[in-house]
Amino acid sequence: MEINMMYYGCSSPYIPRNYREHFKMMKEMGVDSVNFNFLEGSLNWLKSISDIAHESGLRAYGMPGRIAGLFAAGPRPCSVFTLEHPEALMLDRHGKPVIGHSGLLACVNNPVFKDWFYPFMAEAADACDGILFDEPKSGDEACYCGICRKLAGSGNEDALIDFHRRSMAEMMGKVAQSAKTKSPGKTSGVMLMPISSLEFTAQCAAQEGFDFVGTDGPLCAQSVEKEYISSSFPRFREIVRGAGKRTIALVETFCVSQNAHKELQQNLLPLSALDADIFSFNFYPHRVEAPDELMDIVKKTILSLRKP
């Protein structure tokens, strides 16, 4: 079993001593690997953070944050790429740009996007032990741009949705496989939203480059409504294991009030029954009332998972 930690410290200024302190804390908690965001722009600092993680004995996964509007992240900046390249946008049935949680989304089949995205992601993968794609957006939607209509061979909505699912999965899989081909020790995966369809889950799990696939979700009341991971994970687990891949389950603890801690503790007790290969937790998540108390709950959970 691998214990993983989601870390959003990269949304603040790069101060090496902060990373060293935080990664040391994670290791002392029993954590094996850490995920951290990178945004569009320079990646010069990414290798430095990976090196600091390695100093603490942690494996380092880079997470593309809001890249081309297509993935999640701690911060929510709009994508500079989509603003500068309106010709590469994902379009709805009316020919209007699709707008996601953090702005415009790029079409993954557009040549302009491909020419920028794959070299950028290759540079990121070189700096880390692998890539974790967090909550790919629009995986179950249709893109009605001329390129997708032509490649899908149909303007039918069902055909376009199916084509977009395959395109999204293959886009992420290509990044992971390219990194693995260049450096066989790289491992990569994807964390899907619980609302992701079984079809999109299967498409992602089928990608040769991916080592692990899973989903996220809370285990207590939070201000962001989402299916509990105890309910969603089992259906992902069966599909992913059926494809011969490892599973990852992220217990989300952001936007949690202190009043919800009792429920969280109760629901974390049977966590091992989820039978995930990788359990992931948030490190000092945002918008919580009692961060130290919450992290103490997480620490005790990790210790219980470690017990034989």
Coordinates of C-alpha atoms in Angstrom, one line a residue, residues 13-295:
P13 CA 5.9 31.8 -3.4
Y14 CA 8.7 29.3 -3.8
I15 CA 10.5 29.2 -0.5
P16 CA 12.6 26.0 -0.2
R17 CA 12.7 25.9 3.6
N18 CA 8.8 25.7 3.6
Y19 CA 8.9 22.7 1.3
R20 CA 11.6 21.0 3.3
E21 CA 9.6 21.5 6.5
H22 CA 6.3 20.3 5.0
F23 CA 7.8 17.3 3.2
K24 CA 9.6 16.2 6.4
M25 CA 6.3 16.4 8.2
M26 CA 4.7 14.2 5.6
K27 CA 7.4 11.6 5.8
E28 CA 7.1 11.5 9.6
M29 CA 3.4 10.9 9.2
G30 CA 4.1 7.8 7.1
V31 CA 3.6 9.3 3.6
D32 CA 5.4 7.7 0.6
S33 CA 4.7 10.2 -2.2
V34 CA 3.5 13.8 -2.7
N35 CA 1.6 15.5 -5.5
F36 CA 2.2 19.2 -6.3
N37 CA 0.7 21.6 -8.8
F38 CA 2.4 23.3 -11.6
L39 CA 0.7 26.0 -13.7
E40 CA 1.3 27.3 -17.2
G41 CA 4.6 29.2 -17.5
S42 CA 8.1 28.5 -16.5
L43 CA 8.9 25.0 -15.0
N44 CA 12.4 25.9 -13.8
W45 CA 11.4 25.4 -10.1
L46 CA 9.7 22.0 -10.6
K47 CA 12.9 20.0 -10.5
S48 CA 14.0 21.8 -7.3
I49 CA 10.8 20.8 -5.6
S50 CA 11.2 17.2 -6.7
D51 CA 14.7 17.2 -5.4
I52 CA 13.5 18.5 -2.0
A53 CA 10.9 15.7 -1.9
H54 CA 13.6 13.1 -2.6
E55 CA 15.7 14.5 0.2
S56 CA 12.8 13.7 2.5
G57 CA 12.4 10.2 1.0
L58 CA 9.2 11.0 -0.9
R59 CA 8.3 10.2 -4.5
A60 CA 7.3 13.3 -6.4
Y61 CA 4.3 13.6 -8.8
G62 CA 3.7 16.8 -10.8
M63 CA 0.0 17.8 -11.3
P64 CA -0.9 20.0 -14.2
G65 CA -3.1 22.7 -12.6
R66 CA -5.7 24.3 -14.9
I67 CA -3.5 23.7 -17.9
A68 CA -5.6 24.8 -20.9
G69 CA -8.5 24.7 -18.6
L70 CA -8.6 20.9 -18.6
F71 CA -7.5 19.9 -15.1
A72 CA -8.1 20.8 -11.4
A73 CA -5.8 22.5 -9.0
G74 CA -5.7 24.3 -5.7
P75 CA -5.6 27.8 -7.3
R76 CA -8.1 28.7 -10.1
P77 CA -6.3 30.9 -12.6
C78 CA -7.7 31.1 -16.1
S79 CA -5.5 29.5 -18.8
V80 CA -3.3 31.9 -20.7
F81 CA -3.1 29.4 -23.5
T82 CA -6.8 29.5 -24.1
L83 CA -6.9 33.3 -24.0
E84 CA -4.1 33.6 -26.5
H85 CA -5.4 30.9 -28.8
P86 CA -9.1 31.3 -29.4
E87 CA -8.7 29.1 -32.5
A88 CA -7.9 26.1 -30.3
L89 CA -11.0 26.2 -28.1
M90 CA -13.5 23.5 -27.4
L91 CA -16.9 24.5 -28.8
D92 CA -20.4 23.7 -27.9
R93 CA -23.2 22.8 -30.4
H94 CA -23.8 26.5 -31.0
G95 CA -20.2 27.1 -31.9
K96 CA -19.6 29.0 -28.7
P97 CA -16.5 28.3 -26.5
V98 CA -17.1 25.8 -23.7
I99 CA -16.5 27.4 -20.3
G100 CA -15.4 25.3 -17.3
H101 CA -14.8 26.0 -13.6
S102 CA -11.8 28.1 -14.3
G103 CA -12.6 29.5 -17.7
L104 CA -12.2 28.4 -21.3
L105 CA -11.2 24.9 -22.3
A106 CA -8.9 23.9 -25.2
C107 CA -9.8 21.2 -27.7
V108 CA -7.4 18.4 -27.2
N109 CA -7.5 17.5 -31.0
N110 CA -6.5 20.9 -32.2
P111 CA -3.0 21.0 -33.7
V112 CA -2.2 24.3 -32.0
F113 CA -2.9 22.8 -28.7
K114 CA -0.9 19.6 -29.4
D115 CA 2.1 21.6 -30.6
W116 CA 2.2 23.5 -27.3
F117 CA 0.9 20.9 -24.8
Y118 CA 3.0 17.8 -25.4
P119 CA 6.5 19.5 -25.3
F120 CA 5.3 21.4 -22.2
M121 CA 4.2 18.3 -20.4
A122 CA 7.3 16.4 -21.5
E123 CA 9.4 19.1 -19.7
A124 CA 7.2 18.7 -16.6
A125 CA 7.5 14.9 -16.6
D126 CA 11.3 15.1 -16.9
A127 CA 11.4 17.1 -13.6
C128 CA 9.3 14.7 -11.6
D129 CA 8.8 11.0 -10.9
G130 CA 5.6 11.0 -12.9
I131 CA 2.5 13.0 -13.7
L132 CA -0.8 12.8 -11.9
F133 CA -3.7 14.2 -13.8
D134 CA -6.2 15.6 -11.3
E135 CA -9.9 15.7 -12.3
P136 CA -9.8 16.0 -16.1
K137 CA -12.6 18.3 -17.1
S138 CA -15.1 17.8 -19.9
G139 CA -14.3 14.1 -20.3
D140 CA -17.9 13.2 -20.9
E141 CA -18.8 16.2 -23.1
A142 CA -18.8 16.7 -26.8
C143 CA -16.6 19.2 -28.7
Y144 CA -18.4 20.5 -31.8
C145 CA -15.4 22.2 -33.4
G146 CA -14.7 21.4 -37.1
I147 CA -11.7 19.3 -36.3
C148 CA -13.5 17.0 -33.9
R149 CA -16.5 16.7 -36.2
K150 CA -14.2 15.6 -39.0
L151 CA -12.1 13.2 -37.0
A152 CA -15.2 11.7 -35.3
G153 CA -16.8 11.2 -38.7
S154 CA -20.1 12.5 -37.4
G155 CA -21.8 15.5 -36.0
N156 CA -24.0 13.3 -33.9
E157 CA -23.8 14.2 -30.1
D158 CA -23.3 10.6 -29.0
A159 CA -20.5 10.0 -31.5
L160 CA -18.8 13.3 -30.5
I161 CA -19.0 12.5 -26.8
D162 CA -17.5 9.0 -27.4
F163 CA -14.8 10.5 -29.6
H164 CA -14.0 13.2 -27.0
R165 CA -13.8 10.6 -24.2
R166 CA -11.2 8.6 -26.2
S167 CA -9.4 11.8 -27.2
M168 CA -9.1 13.0 -23.6
A169 CA -7.9 9.6 -22.3
E170 CA -5.4 9.1 -25.1
M171 CA -4.1 12.6 -24.6
M172 CA -3.2 11.9 -21.0
G173 CA -2.0 8.4 -21.8
K174 CA 0.3 9.7 -24.4
V175 CA 2.0 12.0 -21.9
A176 CA 2.4 9.2 -19.4
Q177 CA 3.7 6.7 -22.0
S178 CA 6.2 9.2 -23.4
A179 CA 7.6 9.8 -19.9
K180 CA 7.8 6.1 -19.3
T181 CA 9.5 5.4 -22.6
K182 CA 12.1 8.0 -21.9
S183 CA 12.6 7.0 -18.3
P184 CA 11.2 3.5 -17.4
G185 CA 11.0 4.4 -13.7
K186 CA 8.4 7.0 -14.2
T187 CA 4.9 6.2 -13.0
S188 CA 1.8 8.2 -13.8
G189 CA -2.0 8.2 -13.3
V190 CA -5.2 10.0 -13.2
M191 CA -7.7 11.0 -10.5
L192 CA -11.2 11.1 -11.9
M193 CA -14.2 13.0 -10.6
P194 CA -16.9 10.7 -9.0
I195 CA -19.3 11.9 -11.7
S196 CA -17.1 10.6 -14.5
S197 CA -18.8 8.0 -16.5
L198 CA -17.9 4.3 -16.5
E199 CA -17.0 4.6 -20.2
F200 CA -14.5 7.4 -19.5
T201 CA -13.1 5.5 -16.6
A202 CA -12.6 2.5 -18.8
Q203 CA -11.0 4.6 -21.5
C204 CA -8.5 6.0 -19.0
A205 CA -7.7 2.6 -17.4
A206 CA -7.0 1.2 -20.8
Q207 CA -4.1 3.6 -21.4
E208 CA -0.9 1.7 -21.5
G209 CA 1.1 4.6 -20.0
F210 CA -1.0 4.8 -16.8
D211 CA 0.0 2.9 -13.7
F212 CA -2.9 3.9 -11.5
V213 CA -6.4 5.3 -11.9
G214 CA -9.0 6.3 -9.2
T215 CA -11.3 8.9 -7.9
D216 CA -11.7 11.4 -5.0
G217 CA -14.4 12.4 -2.6
P218 CA -15.2 13.4 1.0
L219 CA -16.1 11.3 4.0
C220 CA -17.9 14.0 5.9
A221 CA -20.1 17.1 5.3
Q222 CA -18.4 19.9 3.5
S223 CA -19.5 23.1 1.8
V224 CA -18.8 21.6 -1.7
E225 CA -21.4 18.8 -2.3
K226 CA -19.8 15.6 -3.7
E227 CA -20.5 11.9 -3.5
Y228 CA -18.7 10.2 -0.6
I229 CA -15.7 8.2 -1.7
S230 CA -17.0 5.2 0.2
S231 CA -19.8 5.1 -2.3
S232 CA -18.0 6.1 -5.5
F233 CA -14.7 4.3 -5.2
P234 CA -15.9 0.6 -5.5
R235 CA -17.2 1.1 -9.0
F236 CA -14.0 2.7 -10.1
R237 CA -11.9 0.0 -8.4
E238 CA -13.5 -2.8 -10.3
I239 CA -13.0 -1.2 -13.7
V240 CA -9.4 -0.2 -13.0
R241 CA -8.3 -3.5 -11.5
G242 CA -10.0 -5.2 -14.5
A243 CA -7.6 -3.3 -16.7
G244 CA -4.6 -4.5 -14.7
K245 CA -3.9 -1.1 -13.1
R246 CA -3.4 0.0 -9.5
T247 CA -6.1 2.0 -7.8
I248 CA -5.9 5.4 -6.0
A249 CA -8.5 6.8 -3.6
L250 CA -8.2 10.5 -2.4
V251 CA -10.1 11.4 0.8
E252 CA -10.8 15.0 0.3
T253 CA -10.9 17.2 3.5
F254 CA -11.2 20.7 2.2
C255 CA -14.1 23.0 3.1
V256 CA -14.7 21.0 6.3
S257 CA -16.0 22.7 9.5
Q258 CA -14.9 21.6 12.9
N259 CA -18.4 20.3 13.6
A260 CA -17.9 17.7 10.8
H261 CA -14.8 16.2 12.4
K262 CA -16.7 13.6 14.4
E263 CA -18.4 12.3 11.2
L264 CA -15.0 12.3 9.5
Q265 CA -13.4 10.2 12.2
Q266 CA -16.2 7.7 12.2
N267 CA -16.2 7.3 8.4
L268 CA -12.4 7.0 8.3
L269 CA -12.4 4.0 10.7
P270 CA -13.4 1.4 8.0
L271 CA -11.3 3.1 5.3
S272 CA -9.0 0.1 4.7
A273 CA -12.1 -1.8 3.5
L274 CA -12.0 0.3 0.3
D275 CA -9.0 -1.9 -0.6
A276 CA -7.2 0.9 -2.6
D277 CA -3.6 0.4 -3.7
I278 CA -2.9 4.1 -3.0
F279 CA -4.6 6.1 -0.3
S280 CA -4.3 9.9 -0.8
F281 CA -5.0 12.7 1.7
N282 CA -4.9 16.5 1.6
F283 CA -2.1 18.3 3.4
Y284 CA -3.5 21.2 5.3
P285 CA -6.4 21.7 2.9
H286 CA -8.0 25.1 2.3
R287 CA -11.1 26.5 4.0
V288 CA -11.1 24.5 7.2
E289 CA -11.8 25.7 10.7
A290 CA -9.3 23.7 12.7
P291 CA -6.4 22.7 10.4
D292 CA -4.2 21.2 13.1
E293 CA -7.0 19.1 14.5
L294 CA -7.9 17.9 11.1
M295 CA -4.4 16.9 10.2

